Short mmCIF file of C-alpha atoms and ligand atoms in Angstrom, two decimals:
data_model
loop_
_atom_site.label_atom_id
_atom_site.label_comp_id
_atom_site.label_asym_id
_atom_site.label_seq_id
_atom_site.Cartn_x
_atom_site.Cartn_y
_atom_site.Cartn_z
CA MET A 96 -6.32 90.38 -18.92
CA ARG A 97 -8.72 92.01 -21.05
CA ILE A 98 -12.34 91.70 -20.36
CA VAL A 99 -15.71 92.83 -21.84
CA GLN A 100 -18.56 93.11 -19.16
CA LYS A 101 -22.26 93.70 -20.52
CA PHE A 102 -24.92 94.67 -18.24
CA GLY A 103 -28.69 94.27 -19.30
CA GLY A 104 -31.78 96.19 -18.54
CA THR A 105 -32.38 95.07 -15.39
CA SER A 106 -28.88 95.45 -14.05
CA VAL A 107 -28.88 99.26 -14.97
CA GLY A 108 -32.46 99.85 -14.11
CA SER A 109 -32.30 102.51 -11.40
CA PRO A 110 -29.40 104.60 -10.24
CA GLU A 111 -28.94 102.06 -7.50
CA ARG A 112 -28.47 99.42 -9.82
CA ILE A 113 -26.03 101.72 -11.56
CA GLU A 114 -23.87 102.25 -8.86
CA ALA A 115 -23.83 98.54 -7.94
CA VAL A 116 -22.74 97.97 -11.84
CA ALA A 117 -19.97 100.66 -11.25
CA ASP A 118 -18.76 98.75 -8.12
CA ILE A 119 -18.59 95.48 -10.23
CA VAL A 120 -16.34 97.46 -12.97
CA ARG A 121 -14.51 98.89 -10.14
CA LYS A 122 -13.60 95.30 -8.92
CA ALA A 123 -12.38 94.27 -12.08
CA THR A 124 -10.25 97.31 -12.72
CA GLU A 125 -8.68 96.69 -9.23
CA LEU A 126 -7.74 93.44 -10.40
CA CYS A 127 -5.53 95.13 -13.07
CA HIS A 128 -8.03 93.89 -15.92
CA GLU A 129 -8.65 96.17 -18.84
CA VAL A 130 -12.45 96.34 -18.83
CA VAL A 131 -14.63 97.47 -21.86
CA VAL A 132 -18.12 98.23 -20.49
CA VAL A 133 -21.47 97.61 -22.83
CA VAL A 134 -24.74 98.48 -21.73
CA SER A 135 -28.65 98.01 -22.53
CA ALA A 136 -31.12 100.40 -21.79
CA MET A 137 -32.55 101.10 -18.26
CA GLY A 138 -35.26 98.48 -17.41
CA ASP A 139 -38.27 98.38 -19.96
CA THR A 140 -36.87 101.80 -21.50
CA THR A 141 -36.69 100.14 -25.08
CA ASP A 142 -40.38 98.99 -24.84
CA GLU A 143 -41.49 102.38 -23.49
CA LEU A 144 -39.69 104.17 -26.28
CA ILE A 145 -41.53 101.86 -29.01
CA ALA A 146 -44.90 102.48 -27.09
CA LEU A 147 -44.26 106.07 -27.45
CA ALA A 148 -43.56 105.95 -31.15
CA HIS A 149 -46.92 103.67 -31.49
CA GLN A 150 -49.03 106.33 -29.84
CA ILE A 151 -48.06 108.52 -32.96
CA ASP A 152 -48.21 105.97 -35.48
CA PRO A 153 -48.93 102.11 -35.23
CA ARG A 154 -46.51 101.74 -38.25
CA PRO A 155 -43.75 104.04 -37.47
CA SER A 156 -40.82 104.07 -40.13
CA ALA A 157 -37.91 101.69 -39.27
CA ARG A 158 -35.46 104.49 -39.52
CA GLU A 159 -37.20 106.50 -36.99
CA LEU A 160 -37.61 103.89 -34.67
CA ASP A 161 -34.07 102.89 -34.60
CA ALA A 162 -32.81 106.29 -33.90
CA LEU A 163 -35.55 106.61 -31.22
CA MET A 164 -34.49 103.03 -29.70
CA ALA A 165 -30.90 103.91 -29.82
CA THR A 166 -31.39 106.78 -27.35
CA GLY A 167 -31.86 104.02 -24.52
CA GLU A 168 -28.65 102.83 -24.46
CA GLN A 169 -27.17 106.19 -24.66
CA VAL A 170 -28.80 107.47 -21.14
CA SER A 171 -27.48 104.10 -19.30
CA ALA A 172 -23.59 104.59 -20.89
CA ALA A 173 -23.36 108.15 -20.04
CA LEU A 174 -24.80 107.30 -16.41
CA VAL A 175 -22.65 104.44 -16.07
CA ALA A 176 -19.57 106.56 -16.94
CA ILE A 177 -20.73 109.18 -14.43
CA ALA A 178 -20.90 106.36 -11.78
CA LEU A 179 -17.27 105.27 -12.68
CA GLN A 180 -15.86 108.68 -12.50
CA LYS A 181 -17.50 109.30 -9.16
CA ARG A 182 -15.15 106.38 -8.10
CA ALA A 183 -12.12 107.91 -9.23
CA ILE A 184 -12.21 105.52 -12.36
CA LYS A 185 -11.46 107.39 -15.84
CA ALA A 186 -14.63 106.35 -17.96
CA ARG A 187 -16.10 107.42 -21.37
CA SER A 188 -19.23 106.83 -22.74
CA LEU A 189 -19.42 106.00 -26.67
CA THR A 190 -22.35 105.52 -28.63
CA GLY A 191 -22.14 102.57 -31.21
CA TRP A 192 -20.72 104.97 -34.18
CA GLN A 193 -18.18 106.32 -31.97
CA ALA A 194 -16.83 102.95 -30.82
CA GLY A 195 -16.88 102.07 -34.83
CA VAL A 196 -19.69 99.59 -34.87
CA ALA A 197 -20.58 99.25 -38.40
CA THR A 198 -23.72 97.08 -39.49
CA GLU A 199 -25.37 96.00 -42.56
CA PRO A 200 -27.88 98.85 -43.88
CA VAL A 201 -30.93 97.33 -42.16
CA HIS A 202 -33.21 98.94 -39.51
CA GLY A 203 -34.40 96.74 -36.82
CA ALA A 204 -32.29 93.68 -36.88
CA ALA A 205 -29.07 94.79 -38.23
CA ARG A 206 -26.04 92.27 -38.43
CA VAL A 207 -22.70 93.62 -37.17
CA SER A 208 -20.36 93.82 -40.21
CA SER A 209 -17.17 95.42 -39.02
CA ILE A 210 -15.92 97.15 -35.96
CA ALA A 211 -12.97 99.85 -36.07
CA ALA A 212 -11.41 98.97 -33.09
CA GLU A 213 -8.97 101.91 -33.26
CA LYS A 214 -11.10 104.13 -31.32
CA LEU A 215 -11.71 101.61 -28.43
CA GLU A 216 -7.91 100.67 -28.07
CA GLN A 217 -7.12 104.27 -28.04
CA VAL A 218 -9.32 104.69 -25.37
CA LEU A 219 -7.76 101.69 -23.27
CA ALA A 220 -4.46 102.99 -24.26
CA ASP A 221 -5.22 106.26 -22.54
CA GLY A 222 -6.12 104.03 -19.24
CA GLU A 223 -10.03 104.79 -19.65
CA VAL A 224 -13.09 102.43 -19.32
CA PRO A 225 -15.09 102.79 -22.41
CA VAL A 226 -18.70 102.44 -21.82
CA VAL A 227 -20.22 101.67 -25.17
CA THR A 228 -23.98 101.52 -25.80
CA GLY A 229 -25.14 97.89 -27.01
CA PHE A 230 -27.68 97.04 -29.42
CA GLN A 231 -26.65 99.72 -32.03
CA GLY A 232 -24.35 100.41 -34.68
CA ILE A 233 -24.12 102.68 -38.08
CA ALA A 234 -24.60 102.10 -41.72
CA GLY A 235 -24.05 104.76 -44.24
CA GLY A 236 -24.24 107.36 -41.70
CA GLU A 237 -27.53 106.22 -40.55
CA ILE A 238 -28.06 104.75 -36.85
CA THR A 239 -29.14 100.82 -37.05
CA THR A 240 -30.22 98.40 -34.31
CA LEU A 241 -29.40 94.90 -33.79
CA GLY A 242 -32.64 93.36 -32.92
CA ARG A 243 -34.44 92.92 -29.52
CA GLY A 244 -31.92 91.85 -26.79
CA GLY A 245 -29.01 92.57 -29.40
CA SER A 246 -26.79 94.48 -26.65
CA ASP A 247 -25.41 90.78 -25.96
CA THR A 248 -24.21 90.58 -29.45
CA SER A 249 -22.39 93.79 -29.23
CA ALA A 250 -20.61 92.63 -26.16
CA VAL A 251 -19.26 89.36 -28.14
CA ALA A 252 -18.69 91.17 -31.22
CA LEU A 253 -16.70 93.68 -29.41
CA ALA A 254 -14.86 90.87 -27.31
CA ALA A 255 -13.91 89.53 -30.62
CA VAL A 256 -12.57 92.44 -32.30
CA LEU A 257 -10.48 93.63 -29.40
CA LYS A 258 -9.37 89.85 -28.80
CA ALA A 259 -10.68 90.26 -25.01
CA ASP A 260 -9.71 87.17 -22.76
CA LEU A 261 -13.47 86.91 -21.35
CA CYS A 262 -16.87 88.37 -22.42
CA GLU A 263 -19.22 88.51 -19.11
CA ILE A 264 -22.91 88.68 -19.51
CA TYR A 265 -24.03 90.16 -16.32
CA THR A 266 -28.21 89.83 -16.10
CA ASP A 267 -30.91 89.24 -13.50
CA VAL A 268 -30.42 85.70 -13.13
CA THR A 269 -27.44 83.89 -11.77
CA GLY A 270 -26.66 82.12 -15.19
CA VAL A 271 -28.46 79.82 -17.99
CA PHE A 272 -30.87 77.42 -16.26
CA THR A 273 -32.59 74.06 -17.55
CA THR A 274 -35.60 76.64 -18.14
CA ASP A 275 -36.77 80.06 -17.51
CA PRO A 276 -36.64 80.22 -13.70
CA ARG A 277 -39.25 82.75 -13.72
CA LEU A 278 -41.65 79.87 -15.08
CA VAL A 279 -40.47 76.71 -13.56
CA ALA A 280 -39.14 77.10 -9.70
CA ALA A 281 -37.43 73.67 -10.01
CA ALA A 282 -35.37 74.89 -12.78
CA ARG A 283 -31.47 74.19 -12.10
CA LYS A 284 -28.42 76.58 -13.01
CA LEU A 285 -26.03 74.94 -15.48
CA PRO A 286 -22.28 75.37 -14.48
CA GLN A 287 -21.55 75.08 -18.32
CA VAL A 288 -23.56 74.50 -21.48
CA SER A 289 -21.97 74.08 -25.01
CA TYR A 290 -21.93 76.65 -27.71
CA ASP A 291 -24.20 74.47 -29.86
CA GLU A 292 -26.84 73.66 -27.16
CA MET A 293 -26.78 77.39 -26.34
CA LEU A 294 -27.42 78.35 -29.47
CA GLU A 295 -30.46 76.12 -30.08
CA LEU A 296 -31.95 77.27 -26.84
CA ALA A 297 -31.49 80.88 -27.78
CA ASN A 298 -33.08 80.20 -31.00
CA LEU A 299 -35.96 78.57 -29.65
CA GLY A 300 -36.83 81.15 -27.19
CA ALA A 301 -34.77 81.29 -24.24
CA GLN A 302 -34.19 85.09 -23.80
CA VAL A 303 -31.00 85.13 -21.73
CA LEU A 304 -28.83 85.27 -24.70
CA HIS A 305 -29.09 86.83 -27.72
CA PRO A 306 -28.92 84.12 -30.50
CA ARG A 307 -26.24 86.03 -32.49
CA ALA A 308 -24.15 86.73 -29.54
CA VAL A 309 -23.90 82.72 -29.33
CA GLU A 310 -23.34 82.44 -32.86
CA ASN A 311 -20.42 84.84 -32.91
CA ALA A 312 -19.08 83.82 -29.74
CA LYS A 313 -18.81 80.22 -31.35
CA GLN A 314 -17.38 81.50 -34.72
CA PHE A 315 -14.93 83.73 -33.10
CA GLY A 316 -13.83 81.52 -29.88
CA VAL A 317 -14.97 84.16 -27.65
CA PRO A 318 -15.30 82.71 -24.02
CA LEU A 319 -18.44 83.58 -22.48
CA VAL A 320 -19.76 83.63 -18.86
CA VAL A 321 -23.85 84.40 -18.12
CA ARG A 322 -23.68 85.46 -14.37
CA SER A 323 -25.82 87.91 -12.11
CA SER A 324 -25.19 91.39 -11.22
CA PHE A 325 -27.07 90.88 -7.92
CA THR A 326 -24.71 88.08 -6.67
CA ASP A 327 -21.41 87.26 -6.44
CA GLU A 328 -22.63 83.49 -7.24
CA GLU A 329 -20.55 81.87 -10.09
CA GLY A 330 -22.41 81.75 -13.47
CA THR A 331 -22.86 79.63 -16.50
CA VAL A 332 -19.91 78.89 -18.87
CA ILE A 333 -20.49 78.26 -22.33
CA VAL A 334 -18.08 75.91 -23.48
CA ASP A 335 -16.64 73.89 -26.78
CA GLY A 336 -18.86 71.00 -27.13
CA ASN A 337 -15.93 68.50 -27.49
CA ASN A 338 -15.12 69.17 -23.84
CA LEU A 339 -18.61 68.17 -22.51
CA GLU A 340 -19.50 64.51 -21.81
CA GLN A 341 -23.06 63.90 -22.99
CA ARG A 342 -24.23 62.36 -20.04
CA HIS A 343 -27.55 64.03 -19.95
CA VAL A 344 -29.77 63.39 -22.85
CA VAL A 345 -31.69 66.84 -22.34
CA THR A 346 -29.84 69.84 -21.37
CA GLY A 347 -32.42 72.52 -21.38
CA ILE A 348 -36.26 73.37 -22.40
CA ALA A 349 -37.21 76.45 -24.33
CA PHE A 350 -40.34 77.84 -25.03
CA GLU A 351 -41.88 80.62 -27.17
CA PRO A 352 -45.41 82.06 -27.29
CA GLU A 353 -47.17 84.15 -30.07
CA VAL A 354 -46.94 81.54 -33.01
CA ALA A 355 -49.25 81.32 -35.94
CA ARG A 356 -49.63 78.34 -38.16
CA VAL A 357 -50.59 79.14 -41.98
CA ALA A 358 -51.74 75.91 -43.78
CA LEU A 359 -52.32 75.88 -47.66
CA ILE A 360 -54.21 73.10 -48.28
CA GLY A 361 -54.34 71.15 -52.05
CA VAL A 362 -51.29 72.96 -53.32
CA ALA A 363 -51.02 71.91 -57.15
CA VAL A 364 -47.42 70.52 -57.46
CA GLN A 365 -46.58 71.01 -61.22
CA ARG A 366 -46.81 74.65 -60.30
CA HIS A 367 -43.73 74.81 -58.17
CA GLY A 368 -44.99 78.13 -56.67
CA LEU A 369 -43.96 77.32 -53.24
CA ALA A 370 -40.25 78.90 -53.78
CA ALA A 371 -42.14 82.02 -55.12
CA VAL A 372 -44.20 81.91 -51.56
CA PHE A 373 -41.01 81.76 -49.49
CA THR A 374 -39.23 84.14 -51.44
CA ALA A 375 -42.02 86.71 -50.93
CA LEU A 376 -42.19 86.30 -47.43
CA ALA A 377 -38.53 86.41 -47.09
CA ARG A 378 -38.53 89.78 -48.92
CA ALA A 379 -41.18 91.22 -46.92
CA GLY A 380 -38.97 90.61 -43.92
CA VAL A 381 -41.35 87.51 -42.71
CA ASN A 382 -39.51 85.00 -41.01
CA VAL A 383 -41.09 81.62 -41.58
CA ASP A 384 -40.08 78.84 -38.93
CA VAL A 385 -41.42 75.40 -39.08
CA ILE A 386 -42.42 74.09 -42.30
CA VAL A 387 -44.16 70.81 -42.90
CA GLN A 388 -45.17 69.76 -46.44
CA SER A 389 -47.33 66.45 -46.84
CA VAL A 390 -48.35 64.61 -50.09
CA VAL A 391 -52.19 64.04 -50.02
CA GLN A 392 -52.43 63.05 -53.45
CA SER A 393 -49.91 62.76 -55.96
CA ALA A 394 -50.72 66.01 -57.79
CA GLU A 395 -51.48 67.87 -54.70
CA VAL A 396 -49.64 68.63 -51.36
CA ASP A 397 -50.59 70.37 -48.17
CA VAL A 398 -47.99 72.83 -47.04
CA SER A 399 -48.31 74.57 -43.50
CA PHE A 400 -45.55 76.68 -41.63
CA THR A 401 -45.32 79.12 -38.74
CA VAL A 402 -44.67 82.48 -38.32
CA LYS A 403 -44.75 85.02 -35.58
CA GLU A 404 -48.02 85.95 -34.70
CA GLU A 405 -47.89 89.64 -35.43
CA ASP A 406 -46.56 88.65 -39.08
CA ALA A 407 -49.59 86.61 -39.48
CA ASP A 408 -51.96 89.09 -41.32
CA LEU A 409 -49.12 90.00 -43.66
CA THR A 410 -48.58 86.64 -44.30
CA LEU A 411 -52.03 85.89 -45.23
CA GLY A 412 -52.02 88.98 -47.92
CA ILE A 413 -48.86 87.61 -49.18
CA VAL A 414 -50.12 84.12 -49.59
CA ARG A 415 -53.50 85.55 -50.90
CA GLY A 416 -51.81 87.65 -53.58
CA LEU A 417 -50.16 84.35 -54.95
CA ARG A 418 -53.22 82.24 -55.26
CA ASP A 419 -53.33 81.99 -58.81
CA GLU A 420 -49.62 80.86 -58.90
CA LEU A 421 -50.07 78.70 -56.30
CA GLY A 422 -53.31 76.78 -57.28
CA TYR A 423 -54.21 76.08 -53.63
CA ARG A 424 -57.82 74.95 -52.69
CA ASP A 425 -57.92 76.44 -49.05
CA LEU A 426 -56.08 78.93 -46.92
CA VAL A 427 -56.11 78.37 -43.03
CA CYS A 428 -54.57 80.45 -40.46
CA GLU A 429 -54.51 79.33 -36.74
CA SER A 430 -53.05 81.73 -34.31
CA GLY A 431 -52.70 81.34 -30.36
CA LEU A 432 -49.97 78.63 -30.75
CA ALA A 433 -46.79 78.13 -29.02
CA LYS A 434 -43.52 76.24 -29.71
CA VAL A 435 -41.87 74.22 -27.00
CA SER A 436 -38.70 72.68 -27.44
CA ILE A 437 -36.27 70.16 -25.69
CA VAL A 438 -32.78 70.64 -26.60
CA GLY A 439 -29.69 68.25 -25.58
CA ALA A 440 -26.25 67.02 -27.33
CA GLY A 441 -27.24 63.52 -26.09
CA MET A 442 -30.23 63.08 -28.11
CA ILE A 443 -28.11 62.34 -31.05
CA SER A 444 -27.77 58.92 -29.57
CA ASN A 445 -31.16 58.48 -28.05
CA PRO A 446 -33.77 57.62 -30.47
CA GLY A 447 -36.78 57.23 -27.86
CA VAL A 448 -36.51 61.12 -26.71
CA ALA A 449 -38.96 62.49 -29.30
CA ALA A 450 -41.25 59.73 -28.39
CA GLN A 451 -40.84 60.36 -24.48
CA MET A 452 -41.71 64.05 -25.26
CA PHE A 453 -45.07 63.13 -27.41
CA GLN A 454 -45.94 60.71 -24.58
CA ALA A 455 -45.32 63.11 -21.97
CA LEU A 456 -47.85 65.82 -24.09
CA ALA A 457 -50.49 63.18 -24.70
CA ASP A 458 -50.90 62.40 -20.99
CA LEU A 459 -51.79 65.88 -20.54
CA ASP A 460 -53.99 65.79 -23.77
CA ILE A 461 -52.33 68.39 -25.42
CA PRO A 462 -52.67 68.14 -28.96
CA ILE A 463 -49.32 68.66 -31.18
CA ARG A 464 -49.95 70.53 -34.32
CA MET A 465 -46.63 70.29 -35.87
CA VAL A 466 -43.03 68.53 -34.70
CA SER A 467 -39.67 69.85 -36.19
CA THR A 468 -36.22 67.90 -35.39
CA SER A 469 -32.55 68.64 -35.41
CA GLU A 470 -29.78 66.47 -34.05
CA ILE A 471 -30.01 68.09 -30.79
CA LYS A 472 -33.49 69.35 -30.53
CA VAL A 473 -37.20 68.17 -30.69
CA SER A 474 -39.76 71.17 -30.97
CA CYS A 475 -43.74 70.89 -30.77
CA ILE A 476 -46.34 73.59 -31.83
CA ILE A 477 -48.96 73.28 -29.61
CA PRO A 478 -51.90 75.42 -28.40
CA ALA A 479 -50.41 78.48 -26.60
CA ALA A 480 -52.87 77.84 -23.76
CA HIS A 481 -51.06 74.57 -22.97
CA MET A 482 -47.60 76.03 -22.85
CA GLU A 483 -46.83 76.67 -19.38
CA ALA A 484 -48.41 73.04 -18.49
CA SER A 485 -46.35 71.38 -21.08
CA VAL A 486 -42.65 73.00 -20.08
CA LEU A 487 -43.48 72.23 -16.63
CA ARG A 488 -44.23 68.69 -17.41
CA LEU A 489 -41.39 68.35 -19.80
CA HIS A 490 -39.12 69.78 -17.20
CA ALA A 491 -40.12 67.27 -14.51
CA GLU A 492 -40.03 64.15 -17.27
CA PHE A 493 -36.52 65.06 -18.43
CA LEU A 494 -34.87 67.25 -15.79
CA GLU A 495 -35.94 66.30 -12.53
CA SER A 496 -36.74 62.40 -12.60
CA GLU A 497 -34.88 60.07 -10.59
CA ALA A 498 -33.39 58.58 -13.86
CA ARG A 499 -31.81 61.43 -15.17
CA VAL A 500 -30.03 62.26 -11.44
CA ALA A 501 -28.75 58.69 -11.73
CA ALA A 502 -27.66 59.00 -15.10
CA ASN A 503 -25.56 61.99 -14.36
CA SER A 504 -24.19 61.33 -11.13
P1 ADP B 152 -30.73 91.55 -19.74
O1 ADP B 152 -31.74 92.50 -19.72
O2 ADP B 152 -29.95 91.12 -18.84
O3 ADP B 152 -30.48 91.22 -21.20
P2 ADP B 152 -33.49 89.24 -20.56
O4 ADP B 152 -34.45 89.50 -20.10
O5 ADP B 152 -32.86 89.61 -22.00
O6 ADP B 152 -31.94 90.07 -19.47
O7 ADP B 152 -32.59 87.84 -20.09
C1 ADP B 152 -32.71 87.36 -19.03
C2 ADP B 152 -33.82 86.57 -18.66
O8 ADP B 152 -34.04 85.41 -19.37
C3 ADP B 152 -34.26 86.03 -17.17
O9 ADP B 152 -34.76 87.06 -16.40
C4 ADP B 152 -35.22 84.57 -17.43
O10 ADP B 152 -36.47 84.92 -17.09
C5 ADP B 152 -35.19 84.44 -18.97
N1 ADP B 152 -34.74 83.22 -19.15
C6 ADP B 152 -35.38 82.37 -20.34
N2 ADP B 152 -34.79 81.21 -20.46
C7 ADP B 152 -33.78 81.03 -19.73
C8 ADP B 152 -32.69 80.23 -19.30
N3 ADP B 152 -32.73 78.91 -19.76
N4 ADP B 152 -32.10 80.43 -18.10
C9 ADP B 152 -31.61 81.64 -17.71
N5 ADP B 152 -32.49 82.77 -18.13
C10 ADP B 152 -33.95 82.39 -18.93
N1 LIG B 153 -32.43 97.25 -25.32
C1 LIG B 153 -32.49 96.50 -26.27
C2 LIG B 153 -33.66 95.48 -26.03
O1 LIG B 153 -34.51 95.88 -24.99
C3 LIG B 153 -31.30 95.74 -26.25
C4 LIG B 153 -31.02 95.00 -25.38
O2 LIG B 153 -31.39 94.97 -24.18
O3 LIG B 153 -30.03 94.12 -25.37
O4 LIG B 153 -34.09 95.02 -26.79
MG1 MG B 154 -31.10 90.25 -22.76
#
């Protein structure tokens, strides 16, 4: 059996943790598994490296930031290899480029474009454990990174290319929970969750898996497990939706702080300027999330959309620059917002779920600024000050109630 084992920042956060990781890898090799290890940077190293760059320049070049961030994973990969060698396990650390990970030529959030697996196959054939730096690759000779949390994606991409039988994501929680267990003490570990639900949860802010890791795992059929490097407890298996009996309506709750809403009031319909705004934002690398357009009068519409708070100034600059083209009357920006989402495959056949969510928020007197839905999720944009309270309430409403327990039993 061939497995990829990925260890996150906390799991390699100290020499002691690295020794513990080496013990987990040793166990797998003793079971005669062919093991490929993927590591994140130690603890908060990536944050610290970024802060270091910002001390010199608040807007460092994307190329150098990638070159800097990529060093974090190199430290942990070499240390894990050393810890394995100490245990008489042949191991070799490899950077992204040494492992053949090619990406798009983009800095900061590059997608993996291909992986030349020969090098890793050779290392495995030599009976060595490759310890690969997550989060990084190479494009035209330049070091690139895959976006924050991207080591999960490195692991899944390697598992897909190497046709691994399993990709294990080792982290600091025992699996995927109904919501972030750091915020909600009553959160429960899910024994299994479907790729689609996991993709929504990850995209909507559940940090436990990088969204593109789930996307790739689904696309390439990589069996994925999330588990803890601190205990032996069984983790969460990410499964094909078809295997799931959809007994529960809501599977999990995700949340994302630091959202800003930009509203263009009185946009002249006949000018067709909206495409120009969203094209310009996309070119500037601004991710637009929820978009709502409403007709006020036949000749005018109001358009509002959300962006990350950190992109709000850039967004306003772009929208102001297009004022003539758009012909809007007023421009409003509201920051200090958050997005709270409920996710569950069972929602498709339960139209009352959105209403129940709105009522729960209304009971707490929480104003809802925007709503966005898909077949398996409902998201509300609310003031960030109410985020925690709303998550606690929604968890109690959908995931702790008697009715749900009865329905699931
Ligand atoms: P790693 O460094 O191992 O990649 P992350 O910090 O990226 O770890 O992800 C694990 C964290 O994700 C957990 O500590 C937890 O606080 C957070 N998290 C958010 N939502 C969930 C969820 N639904 N289930 C489990 N953990 C979650
Ligand atoms: N070290 C990188 C980060 O902190 C990648 C990862 O941990 O997955 O974002
Ligand atoms: Mg992570």
